Amino acid sequence: MLLLEEEKRKLVESLWSKGIKDENVLKAIYDIPREKFISNALRKFAYDDNALPIECAQTISQPFTVAFMTQTLEVKPGDKILEIGTGSGYQAAVLNRLGADVYSVERIEKLYENALSLLSELDYKVNLKLDDGTLGWEENAPYDKIIVTAGAPDVPQHLLEQLITGGKLVIPVGDQDMQRLLVVTKTDAGIEKKYYDKFKFVPLIGEEGWKS
Ligand code: SAM
């Protein structure tokens, strides 16, 4: 137990030194039991700052990536946030821990089922849907923030349409080997874009993503 606390503390310190200065994000990462979102065999690596494999050839993102994307979104309690790519459910738990009203879409049934049962067992309040998230989640739109946790060829138009004016969308954009993290702010005048270099995600597959 003490060992776990020490590992969490080291991870949070390392995230701080890499530029994560939002105390609420660091606290959420410290508080959430990442070891529960991965297989038993990998639990000893839970607080390493690395992406790890989950079922169905997908990944739980690197803690730095989760923290960076979350910090970029400037999450406030009560924000309505759409996540595309539920995966293990970890990013959704971080957003909910920050007080957001979270909607998350996953295209792989097994991962959707796993996340549904784990998030409810850990008492995170997250709305989950099994679908192609490149189309968003229209019934609950618009969203204050949107986060896409798989690499896309471009920003899906459906997601831009489901974002409020003044809202932010963060998405990795590039080819299937490497992406840049794009932060889009939707304004009355159009959209503003800011890029951050070198991230690697599994592909966003769907109607407005990669075809396979
Ligand atoms: N956010 C996740 C977490 O915290 O564990 C990590 C996500 S993993 C890097 C990317 C996820 O996006 C995978 O689970 C993959 O199945 C999912 N995905 C890919 N294309 C998708 C789509 N069109 N709609 C919904 N989910 C998709």
PDB file of N, CA and C in Angstrom, residues 52-119:
ATOM      1  N   LEU A  52      -0.084   1.503 -21.890  1.00  0.00           N
ATOM      2  CA  LEU A  52      -0.022   0.051 -21.659  1.00  0.00           C
ATOM      3  C   LEU A  52      -1.105  -0.622 -22.495  1.00  0.00           C
ATOM      4  N   PRO A  53      -0.851  -1.883 -22.887  1.00  0.00           N
ATOM      5  CA  PRO A  53      -1.892  -2.573 -23.660  1.00  0.00           C
ATOM      6  C   PRO A  53      -3.109  -2.926 -22.801  1.00  0.00           C
ATOM      7  N   ILE A  54      -4.293  -2.815 -23.405  1.00  0.00           N
ATOM      8  CA  ILE A  54      -5.512  -3.346 -22.792  1.00  0.00           C
ATOM      9  C   ILE A  54      -6.057  -4.391 -23.773  1.00  0.00           C
ATOM     10  N   GLU A  55      -7.269  -4.869 -23.562  1.00  0.00           N
ATOM     11  CA  GLU A  55      -7.792  -5.905 -24.469  1.00  0.00           C
ATOM     12  C   GLU A  55      -8.040  -5.345 -25.875  1.00  0.00           C
ATOM     13  N   CYS A  56      -8.262  -6.284 -26.820  1.00  0.00           N
ATOM     14  CA  CYS A  56      -8.649  -5.958 -28.197  1.00  0.00           C
ATOM     15  C   CYS A  56      -7.597  -5.109 -28.923  1.00  0.00           C
ATOM     16  N   ALA A  57      -6.312  -5.301 -28.566  1.00  0.00           N
ATOM     17  CA  ALA A  57      -5.188  -4.604 -29.219  1.00  0.00           C
ATOM     18  C   ALA A  57      -5.276  -3.086 -29.090  1.00  0.00           C
ATOM     19  N   GLN A  58      -5.886  -2.601 -28.011  1.00  0.00           N
ATOM     20  CA  GLN A  58      -5.973  -1.155 -27.777  1.00  0.00           C
ATOM     21  C   GLN A  58      -5.061  -0.793 -26.600  1.00  0.00           C
ATOM     22  N   THR A  59      -5.045   0.485 -26.208  1.00  0.00           N
ATOM     23  CA  THR A  59      -4.141   0.918 -25.133  1.00  0.00           C
ATOM     24  C   THR A  59      -4.847   1.847 -24.157  1.00  0.00           C
ATOM     25  N   ILE A  60      -4.321   1.857 -22.934  1.00  0.00           N
ATOM     26  CA  ILE A  60      -4.653   2.920 -21.981  1.00  0.00           C
ATOM     27  C   ILE A  60      -3.546   3.946 -22.212  1.00  0.00           C
ATOM     28  N   SER A  61      -3.923   5.207 -22.406  1.00  0.00           N
ATOM     29  CA  SER A  61      -2.931   6.220 -22.787  1.00  0.00           C
ATOM     30  C   SER A  61      -1.908   6.454 -21.675  1.00  0.00           C
ATOM     31  N   GLN A  62      -0.764   6.992 -22.085  1.00  0.00           N
ATOM     32  CA  GLN A  62       0.298   7.380 -21.147  1.00  0.00           C
ATOM     33  C   GLN A  62      -0.261   8.437 -20.181  1.00  0.00           C
ATOM     34  N   PRO A  63       0.038   8.340 -18.879  1.00  0.00           N
ATOM     35  CA  PRO A  63      -0.463   9.351 -17.937  1.00  0.00           C
ATOM     36  C   PRO A  63      -0.146  10.787 -18.366  1.00  0.00           C
ATOM     37  N   PHE A  64       1.061  11.018 -18.925  1.00  0.00           N
ATOM     38  CA  PHE A  64       1.383  12.388 -19.361  1.00  0.00           C
ATOM     39  C   PHE A  64       0.387  12.855 -20.422  1.00  0.00           C
ATOM     40  N   THR A  65       0.057  11.967 -21.356  1.00  0.00           N
ATOM     41  CA  THR A  65      -0.869  12.332 -22.434  1.00  0.00           C
ATOM     42  C   THR A  65      -2.254  12.649 -21.866  1.00  0.00           C
ATOM     43  N   VAL A  66      -2.716  11.793 -20.946  1.00  0.00           N
ATOM     44  CA  VAL A  66      -4.021  12.025 -20.306  1.00  0.00           C
ATOM     45  C   VAL A  66      -4.001  13.379 -19.589  1.00  0.00           C
ATOM     46  N   ALA A  67      -2.937  13.618 -18.831  1.00  0.00           N
ATOM     47  CA  ALA A  67      -2.832  14.853 -18.049  1.00  0.00           C
ATOM     48  C   ALA A  67      -2.738  16.069 -18.976  1.00  0.00           C
ATOM     49  N   PHE A  68      -1.952  15.946 -20.045  1.00  0.00           N
ATOM     50  CA  PHE A  68      -1.748  17.069 -20.966  1.00  0.00           C
ATOM     51  C   PHE A  68      -3.059  17.435 -21.670  1.00  0.00           C
ATOM     52  N   MET A  69      -3.754  16.416 -22.172  1.00  0.00           N
ATOM     53  CA  MET A  69      -5.019  16.679 -22.881  1.00  0.00           C
ATOM     54  C   MET A  69      -6.041  17.272 -21.915  1.00  0.00           C
ATOM     55  N   THR A  70      -6.066  16.740 -20.693  1.00  0.00           N
ATOM     56  CA  THR A  70      -7.047  17.211 -19.708  1.00  0.00           C
ATOM     57  C   THR A  70      -6.735  18.653 -19.302  1.00  0.00           C
ATOM     58  N   GLN A  71      -5.459  18.935 -19.080  1.00  0.00           N
ATOM     59  CA  GLN A  71      -5.047  20.294 -18.706  1.00  0.00           C
ATOM     60  C   GLN A  71      -5.404  21.282 -19.822  1.00  0.00           C
ATOM     61  N   THR A  72      -5.190  20.842 -21.057  1.00  0.00           N
ATOM     62  CA  THR A  72      -5.488  21.686 -22.217  1.00  0.00           C
ATOM     63  C   THR A  72      -6.969  22.056 -22.283  1.00  0.00           C
ATOM     64  N   LEU A  73      -7.817  21.123 -21.837  1.00  0.00           N
ATOM     65  CA  LEU A  73      -9.264  21.378 -21.908  1.00  0.00           C
ATOM     66  C   LEU A  73      -9.753  22.342 -20.832  1.00  0.00           C
ATOM     67  N   GLU A  74      -8.899  22.620 -19.820  1.00  0.00           N
ATOM     68  CA  GLU A  74      -9.291  23.524 -18.718  1.00  0.00           C
ATOM     69  C   GLU A  74     -10.658  23.138 -18.165  1.00  0.00           C
ATOM     70  N   VAL A  75     -10.751  21.910 -17.674  1.00  0.00           N
ATOM     71  CA  VAL A  75     -12.027  21.350 -17.219  1.00  0.00           C
ATOM     72  C   VAL A  75     -12.528  22.063 -15.955  1.00  0.00           C
ATOM     73  N   LYS A  76     -13.803  22.430 -15.992  1.00  0.00           N
ATOM     74  CA  LYS A  76     -14.427  23.037 -14.813  1.00  0.00           C
ATOM     75  C   LYS A  76     -15.568  22.137 -14.352  1.00  0.00           C
ATOM     76  N   PRO A  77     -15.876  22.125 -13.028  1.00  0.00           N
ATOM     77  CA  PRO A  77     -17.000  21.318 -12.568  1.00  0.00           C
ATOM     78  C   PRO A  77     -18.263  21.700 -13.340  1.00  0.00           C
ATOM     79  N   GLY A  78     -19.008  20.692 -13.754  1.00  0.00           N
ATOM     80  CA  GLY A  78     -20.247  20.943 -14.489  1.00  0.00           C
ATOM     81  C   GLY A  78     -20.070  20.996 -16.000  1.00  0.00           C
ATOM     82  N   ASP A  79     -18.813  21.049 -16.487  1.00  0.00           N
ATOM     83  CA  ASP A  79     -18.603  21.015 -17.944  1.00  0.00           C
ATOM     84  C   ASP A  79     -19.214  19.736 -18.516  1.00  0.00           C
ATOM     85  N   LYS A  80     -19.850  19.870 -19.659  1.00  0.00           N
ATOM     86  CA  LYS A  80     -20.388  18.689 -20.340  1.00  0.00           C
ATOM     87  C   LYS A  80     -19.344  18.271 -21.384  1.00  0.00           C
ATOM     88  N   ILE A  81     -18.760  17.097 -21.187  1.00  0.00           N
ATOM     89  CA  ILE A  81     -17.628  16.701 -22.041  1.00  0.00           C
ATOM     90  C   ILE A  81     -17.930  15.394 -22.774  1.00  0.00           C
ATOM     91  N   LEU A  82     -17.646  15.406 -24.060  1.00  0.00           N
ATOM     92  CA  LEU A  82     -17.767  14.196 -24.878  1.00  0.00           C
ATOM     93  C   LEU A  82     -16.372  13.625 -25.107  1.00  0.00           C
ATOM     94  N   GLU A  83     -16.207  12.352 -24.767  1.00  0.00           N
ATOM     95  CA  GLU A  83     -14.946  11.665 -25.072  1.00  0.00           C
ATOM     96  C   GLU A  83     -15.196  10.645 -26.179  1.00  0.00           C
ATOM     97  N   ILE A  84     -14.308  10.596 -27.164  1.00  0.00           N
ATOM     98  CA  ILE A  84     -14.394   9.555 -28.187  1.00  0.00           C
ATOM     99  C   ILE A  84     -13.234   8.594 -27.951  1.00  0.00           C
ATOM    100  N   GLY A  85     -13.565   7.321 -27.683  1.00  0.00           N
ATOM    101  CA  GLY A  85     -12.547   6.297 -27.398  1.00  0.00           C
ATOM    102  C   GLY A  85     -12.460   6.015 -25.904  1.00  0.00           C
ATOM    103  N   THR A  86     -13.499   5.379 -25.372  1.00  0.00           N
ATOM    104  CA  THR A  86     -13.551   5.084 -23.929  1.00  0.00           C
ATOM    105  C   THR A  86     -12.377   4.210 -23.499  1.00  0.00           C
ATOM    106  N   GLY A  87     -12.020   3.222 -24.334  1.00  0.00           N
ATOM    107  CA  GLY A  87     -10.929   2.300 -24.004  1.00  0.00           C
ATOM    108  C   GLY A  87     -11.133   1.681 -22.635  1.00  0.00           C
ATOM    109  N   SER A  88     -10.165   1.861 -21.738  1.00  0.00           N
ATOM    110  CA  SER A  88     -10.246   1.285 -20.382  1.00  0.00           C
ATOM    111  C   SER A  88     -11.232   2.045 -19.492  1.00  0.00           C
ATOM    112  N   GLY A  89     -11.547   3.294 -19.855  1.00  0.00           N
ATOM    113  CA  GLY A  89     -12.414   4.135 -19.004  1.00  0.00           C
ATOM    114  C   GLY A  89     -11.616   5.091 -18.126  1.00  0.00           C
ATOM    115  N   TYR A  90     -10.277   5.019 -18.190  1.00  0.00           N
ATOM    116  CA  TYR A  90      -9.438   5.818 -17.282  1.00  0.00           C
ATOM    117  C   TYR A  90      -9.586   7.330 -17.524  1.00  0.00           C
ATOM    118  N   GLN A  91      -9.491   7.743 -18.794  1.00  0.00           N
ATOM    119  CA  GLN A  91      -9.612   9.179 -19.100  1.00  0.00           C
ATOM    120  C   GLN A  91     -10.990   9.704 -18.671  1.00  0.00           C
ATOM    121  N   ALA A  92     -12.016   8.897 -18.891  1.00  0.00           N
ATOM    122  CA  ALA A  92     -13.373   9.297 -18.494  1.00  0.00           C
ATOM    123  C   ALA A  92     -13.439   9.468 -16.973  1.00  0.00           C
ATOM    124  N   ALA A  93     -12.765   8.582 -16.239  1.00  0.00           N
ATOM    125  CA  ALA A  93     -12.736   8.683 -14.773  1.00  0.00           C
ATOM    126  C   ALA A  93     -12.038   9.975 -14.336  1.00  0.00           C
ATOM    127  N   VAL A  94     -10.949  10.324 -15.022  1.00  0.00           N
ATOM    128  CA  VAL A  94     -10.224  11.564 -14.693  1.00  0.00           C
ATOM    129  C   VAL A  94     -11.151  12.770 -14.888  1.00  0.00           C
ATOM    130  N   LEU A  95     -11.865  12.792 -16.001  1.00  0.00           N
ATOM    131  CA  LEU A  95     -12.763  13.926 -16.282  1.00  0.00           C
ATOM    132  C   LEU A  95     -13.888  13.995 -15.252  1.00  0.00           C
ATOM    133  N   ASN A  96     -14.433  12.834 -14.895  1.00  0.00           N
ATOM    134  CA  ASN A  96     -15.513  12.816 -13.914  1.00  0.00           C
ATOM    135  C   ASN A  96     -15.002  13.235 -12.532  1.00  0.00           C
ATOM    136  N   ARG A  97     -13.769  12.837 -12.216  1.00  0.00           N
ATOM    137  CA  ARG A  97     -13.153  13.209 -10.925  1.00  0.00           C
ATOM    138  C   ARG A  97     -12.990  14.729 -10.820  1.00  0.00           C
ATOM    139  N   LEU A  98     -12.876  15.387 -11.989  1.00  0.00           N
ATOM    140  CA  LEU A  98     -12.746  16.847 -12.023  1.00  0.00           C
ATOM    141  C   LEU A  98     -14.115  17.537 -12.008  1.00  0.00           C
ATOM    142  N   GLY A  99     -15.171  16.735 -11.903  1.00  0.00           N
ATOM    143  CA  GLY A  99     -16.510  17.302 -11.768  1.00  0.00           C
ATOM    144  C   GLY A  99     -17.266  17.459 -13.071  1.00  0.00           C
ATOM    145  N   ALA A 100     -16.708  16.902 -14.166  1.00  0.00           N
ATOM    146  CA  ALA A 100     -17.388  17.039 -15.461  1.00  0.00           C
ATOM    147  C   ALA A 100     -18.515  16.022 -15.592  1.00  0.00           C
ATOM    148  N   ASP A 101     -19.457  16.403 -16.438  1.00  0.00           N
ATOM    149  CA  ASP A 101     -20.562  15.536 -16.809  1.00  0.00           C
ATOM    150  C   ASP A 101     -20.080  14.843 -18.094  1.00  0.00           C
ATOM    151  N   VAL A 102     -19.732  13.556 -17.984  1.00  0.00           N
ATOM    152  CA  VAL A 102     -18.978  12.917 -19.072  1.00  0.00           C
ATOM    153  C   VAL A 102     -19.848  11.973 -19.922  1.00  0.00           C
ATOM    154  N   TYR A 103     -19.678  12.107 -21.239  1.00  0.00           N
ATOM    155  CA  TYR A 103     -20.315  11.215 -22.212  1.00  0.00           C
ATOM    156  C   TYR A 103     -19.172  10.604 -22.998  1.00  0.00           C
ATOM    157  N   SER A 104     -19.111   9.276 -23.067  1.00  0.00           N
ATOM    158  CA  SER A 104     -17.970   8.653 -23.730  1.00  0.00           C
ATOM    159  C   SER A 104     -18.443   7.554 -24.677  1.00  0.00           C
ATOM    160  N   VAL A 105     -17.869   7.540 -25.878  1.00  0.00           N
ATOM    161  CA  VAL A 105     -18.284   6.583 -26.915  1.00  0.00           C
ATOM    162  C   VAL A 105     -17.117   5.657 -27.259  1.00  0.00           C
ATOM    163  N   GLU A 106     -17.400   4.356 -27.351  1.00  0.00           N
ATOM    164  CA  GLU A 106     -16.400   3.351 -27.722  1.00  0.00           C
ATOM    165  C   GLU A 106     -16.979   2.477 -28.826  1.00  0.00           C
ATOM    166  N   ARG A 107     -16.141   2.081 -29.795  1.00  0.00           N
ATOM    167  CA  ARG A 107     -16.662   1.277 -30.914  1.00  0.00           C
ATOM    168  C   ARG A 107     -16.513  -0.225 -30.696  1.00  0.00           C
ATOM    169  N   ILE A 108     -15.671  -0.637 -29.718  1.00  0.00           N
ATOM    170  CA  ILE A 108     -15.454  -2.089 -29.514  1.00  0.00           C
ATOM    171  C   ILE A 108     -16.296  -2.570 -28.320  1.00  0.00           C
ATOM    172  N   GLU A 109     -17.170  -3.542 -28.606  1.00  0.00           N
ATOM    173  CA  GLU A 109     -18.155  -3.955 -27.605  1.00  0.00           C
ATOM    174  C   GLU A 109     -17.524  -4.441 -26.299  1.00  0.00           C
ATOM    175  N   LYS A 110     -16.458  -5.248 -26.407  1.00  0.00           N
ATOM    176  CA  LYS A 110     -15.831  -5.805 -25.205  1.00  0.00           C
ATOM    177  C   LYS A 110     -15.303  -4.684 -24.298  1.00  0.00           C
ATOM    178  N   LEU A 111     -14.691  -3.661 -24.913  1.00  0.00           N
ATOM    179  CA  LEU A 111     -14.145  -2.550 -24.115  1.00  0.00           C
ATOM    180  C   LEU A 111     -15.271  -1.728 -23.505  1.00  0.00           C
ATOM    181  N   TYR A 112     -16.320  -1.528 -24.276  1.00  0.00           N
ATOM    182  CA  TYR A 112     -17.506  -0.811 -23.772  1.00  0.00           C
ATOM    183  C   TYR A 112     -18.067  -1.536 -22.541  1.00  0.00           C
ATOM    184  N   GLU A 113     -18.220  -2.871 -22.648  1.00  0.00           N
ATOM    185  CA  GLU A 113     -18.777  -3.665 -21.526  1.00  0.00           C
ATOM    186  C   GLU A 113     -17.861  -3.586 -20.312  1.00  0.00           C
ATOM    187  N   ASN A 114     -16.548  -3.751 -20.542  1.00  0.00           N
ATOM    188  CA  ASN A 114     -15.588  -3.699 -19.423  1.00  0.00           C
ATOM    189  C   ASN A 114     -15.663  -2.350 -18.705  1.00  0.00           C
ATOM    190  N   ALA A 115     -15.664  -1.272 -19.508  1.00  0.00           N
ATOM    191  CA  ALA A 115     -15.657   0.078 -18.908  1.00  0.00           C
ATOM    192  C   ALA A 115     -16.959   0.326 -18.153  1.00  0.00           C
ATOM    193  N   LEU A 116     -18.056  -0.154 -18.721  1.00  0.00           N
ATOM    194  CA  LEU A 116     -19.360   0.017 -18.064  1.00  0.00           C
ATOM    195  C   LEU A 116     -19.322  -0.592 -16.667  1.00  0.00           C
ATOM    196  N   SER A 117     -18.818  -1.814 -16.564  1.00  0.00           N
ATOM    197  CA  SER A 117     -18.845  -2.459 -15.249  1.00  0.00           C
ATOM    198  C   SER A 117     -17.787  -1.867 -14.312  1.00  0.00           C
ATOM    199  N   LEU A 118     -16.600  -1.553 -14.825  1.00  0.00           N
ATOM    200  CA  LEU A 118     -15.551  -1.017 -13.935  1.00  0.00           C
ATOM    201  C   LEU A 118     -15.908   0.380 -13.406  1.00  0.00           C
ATOM    202  N   LEU A 119     -16.380   1.247 -14.293  1.00  0.00           N
ATOM    203  CA  LEU A 119     -16.673   2.630 -13.858  1.00  0.00           C
ATOM    204  C   LEU A 119     -17.810   2.638 -12.844  1.00  0.00           C
TER     205      LEU A 119
END
